[in-house]
Amino acid sequence: MKIRHTIMALPGYHPGKKIPGALKLSSNENPLGPSPKALEAYCQVAHELHRYPDGAGTDLVRALARVHSLDPTNFILGNGSDEILNFAAGLVLEPGFRVVTAKETFSQYRFASLIFGGVIDEIVLTPEGKYDLVQIGQRVRETKAPLVFFCNPNNPTGTWYTHDEVLQFLGTLPESTLVVLDEAYGEYAEDPKFPRSRELIEKFSNLLVTRTFSKIYGIAALRVGYGFGNPSLIENVKRLKSPFNINSPALTAATVALDDEDFVRRSLETNRAGKSRLMGLFDQLKFPYFQTQGNFLCVHTGALGIAGSTAYTFLAERGLTIRDLASFGLPEHIRITIGTNEDNDLVEKLFRELVASLGTRV
Ligand SMILES: Cc1ncc(COP(=O)(O)O)c(C=O)c1O
């Protein structure tokens, strides 16, 4: 069998590691667990497992349309937002076509592009840890790239662009370029200037915004994400969707999670408090970090002379897993999910021990 060389060259995904018994703050999951309402609804639909799911996800799409003040025709559901990223690449890429994104960003953009034979153009982040929108725009215009992936807030740095900045950037791109604006952490963004993506899709018919139920709604295991955009774009994206890409318990749980306002509020409060505590800790320990609008912090361990992998090993041996960012192109940084106050007691204890262990090296 002759396997396509682009497939053989795929690097493979490096998931956030899970060590039995350790506190896992490596995959930006919700530290409060799943939405309790979603969990209850999920258990209740078990007796329907012999039925195929509603392939159109009618109830969930209606609920999304209500929450975003849009029409159901603006939405497509995916088996995680990962699947929507694949749909986007499959929609516009012929082998050899260019895709422009950042270098230090979510790895699935590379994966989605490579499986369709795309050639990925990765632009290094600015010193502030942000997508270099000027360079990206230039590269798109030079190469006539049909696809851009833009992570906002960016995983792994947490850095973000405002509504006006994104609006301005989109205005510089050709209408023939599909832009995927990945807002997996959008629900955590509390800056009032964070993009109002509904307004953006109404203005730009080449924009596909993606979101997920894996983060603030706490149902990562169920794999539900969605994209929204102009109805004619969405109609075309749906051509790539298999008939039953989301299972019924997941559809039910996501529909209920969307209305679990109490859980979302508690998740935001936990994140806000945890973020401020961790920023205070890293300030004290003299570890620089990027300002974040996500549920994670990206910390520069290199400032204290240690690689991210060294910090990873030290913490993992003591019962805490965080994300070493070498595979993201940031070998001197780590990413840590913001946990509960109790989680952060352990984070604080172990980071203090880590710094103490550096002794005279600091
Ligand atoms: C930026 C970003 N986009 C998309 C995803 C994928 O989310 P999902 O679980 O919906 O596939 C993640 C998951 O970590 C992410 O960090």
mmCIF file of C-alpha atoms and ligand atoms in Angstrom, residues 13 27-28 79-83 85 106 108-109 151 153-155 182-185 210-215 220 223-226 296 335, ligand 1:
data_model
loop_
_atom_site.group_PDB
_atom_site.id
_atom_site.type_symbol
_atom_site.label_atom_id
_atom_site.label_comp_id
_atom_site.label_asym_id
_atom_site.label_seq_id
_atom_site.Cartn_x
_atom_site.Cartn_y
_atom_site.Cartn_z
ATOM 1 C CA TYR A 13 -0.625 14.928 18.563
ATOM 2 C CA SER A 27 -5.307 20.390 29.096
ATOM 3 C CA ASN A 28 -7.279 23.519 30.002
ATOM 4 C CA ASN A 79 -17.309 16.295 16.964
ATOM 5 C CA GLY A 80 -15.342 18.766 19.030
ATOM 6 C CA SER A 81 -14.317 22.021 17.394
ATOM 7 C CA ASP A 82 -11.329 20.001 16.135
ATOM 8 C CA GLU A 83 -13.649 18.504 13.560
ATOM 9 C CA LEU A 85 -11.071 22.835 11.823
ATOM 10 C CA PHE A 106 -2.765 25.249 18.581
ATOM 11 C CA GLN A 108 -4.506 21.082 15.139
ATOM 12 C CA TYR A 109 -4.295 23.831 12.502
ATOM 13 C CA CYS A 151 -6.616 31.549 17.590
ATOM 14 C CA PRO A 153 -7.310 34.014 22.747
ATOM 15 C CA ASN A 154 -4.255 32.145 21.568
ATOM 16 C CA ASN A 155 -3.465 28.714 22.944
ATOM 17 C CA ASP A 182 -10.923 29.903 16.866
ATOM 18 C CA GLU A 183 -12.608 31.125 20.048
ATOM 19 C CA ALA A 184 -12.308 27.922 22.081
ATOM 20 C CA TYR A 185 -11.641 30.108 25.151
ATOM 21 C CA THR A 210 -15.387 28.133 16.121
ATOM 22 C CA ARG A 211 -16.297 27.447 19.738
ATOM 23 C CA THR A 212 -16.409 24.421 22.002
ATOM 24 C CA PHE A 213 -18.271 22.755 24.861
ATOM 25 C CA SER A 214 -14.962 21.293 26.091
ATOM 26 C CA LYS A 215 -13.849 24.270 28.170
ATOM 27 C CA ALA A 220 -14.607 17.727 26.802
ATOM 28 C CA ARG A 223 -16.710 16.031 21.940
ATOM 29 C CA VAL A 224 -19.038 18.830 20.952
ATOM 30 C CA GLY A 225 -17.959 21.990 19.179
ATOM 31 C CA TYR A 226 -19.535 24.295 16.654
ATOM 32 C CA PHE A 296 -4.618 29.123 31.575
ATOM 33 C CA ARG A 335 1.253 26.376 30.286
HETATM 34 C C1 LIG B 1 -7.492 26.723 20.698
HETATM 35 C C2 LIG B 1 -8.231 25.448 20.705
HETATM 36 N N1 LIG B 1 -9.063 25.192 19.704
HETATM 37 C C3 LIG B 1 -9.765 24.051 19.649
HETATM 38 C C4 LIG B 1 -9.621 23.106 20.631
HETATM 39 C C5 LIG B 1 -10.356 21.815 20.470
HETATM 40 O O1 LIG B 1 -11.449 21.750 21.252
HETATM 41 P P1 LIG B 1 -12.483 20.557 21.113
HETATM 42 O O2 LIG B 1 -12.396 19.815 22.377
HETATM 43 O O3 LIG B 1 -13.793 21.260 20.906
HETATM 44 O O4 LIG B 1 -12.115 19.745 19.910
HETATM 45 C C6 LIG B 1 -8.766 23.322 21.700
HETATM 46 C C7 LIG B 1 -8.599 22.291 22.739
HETATM 47 O O5 LIG B 1 -7.791 22.344 23.595
HETATM 48 C C8 LIG B 1 -8.042 24.523 21.735
HETATM 49 O O6 LIG B 1 -7.178 24.779 22.710
#
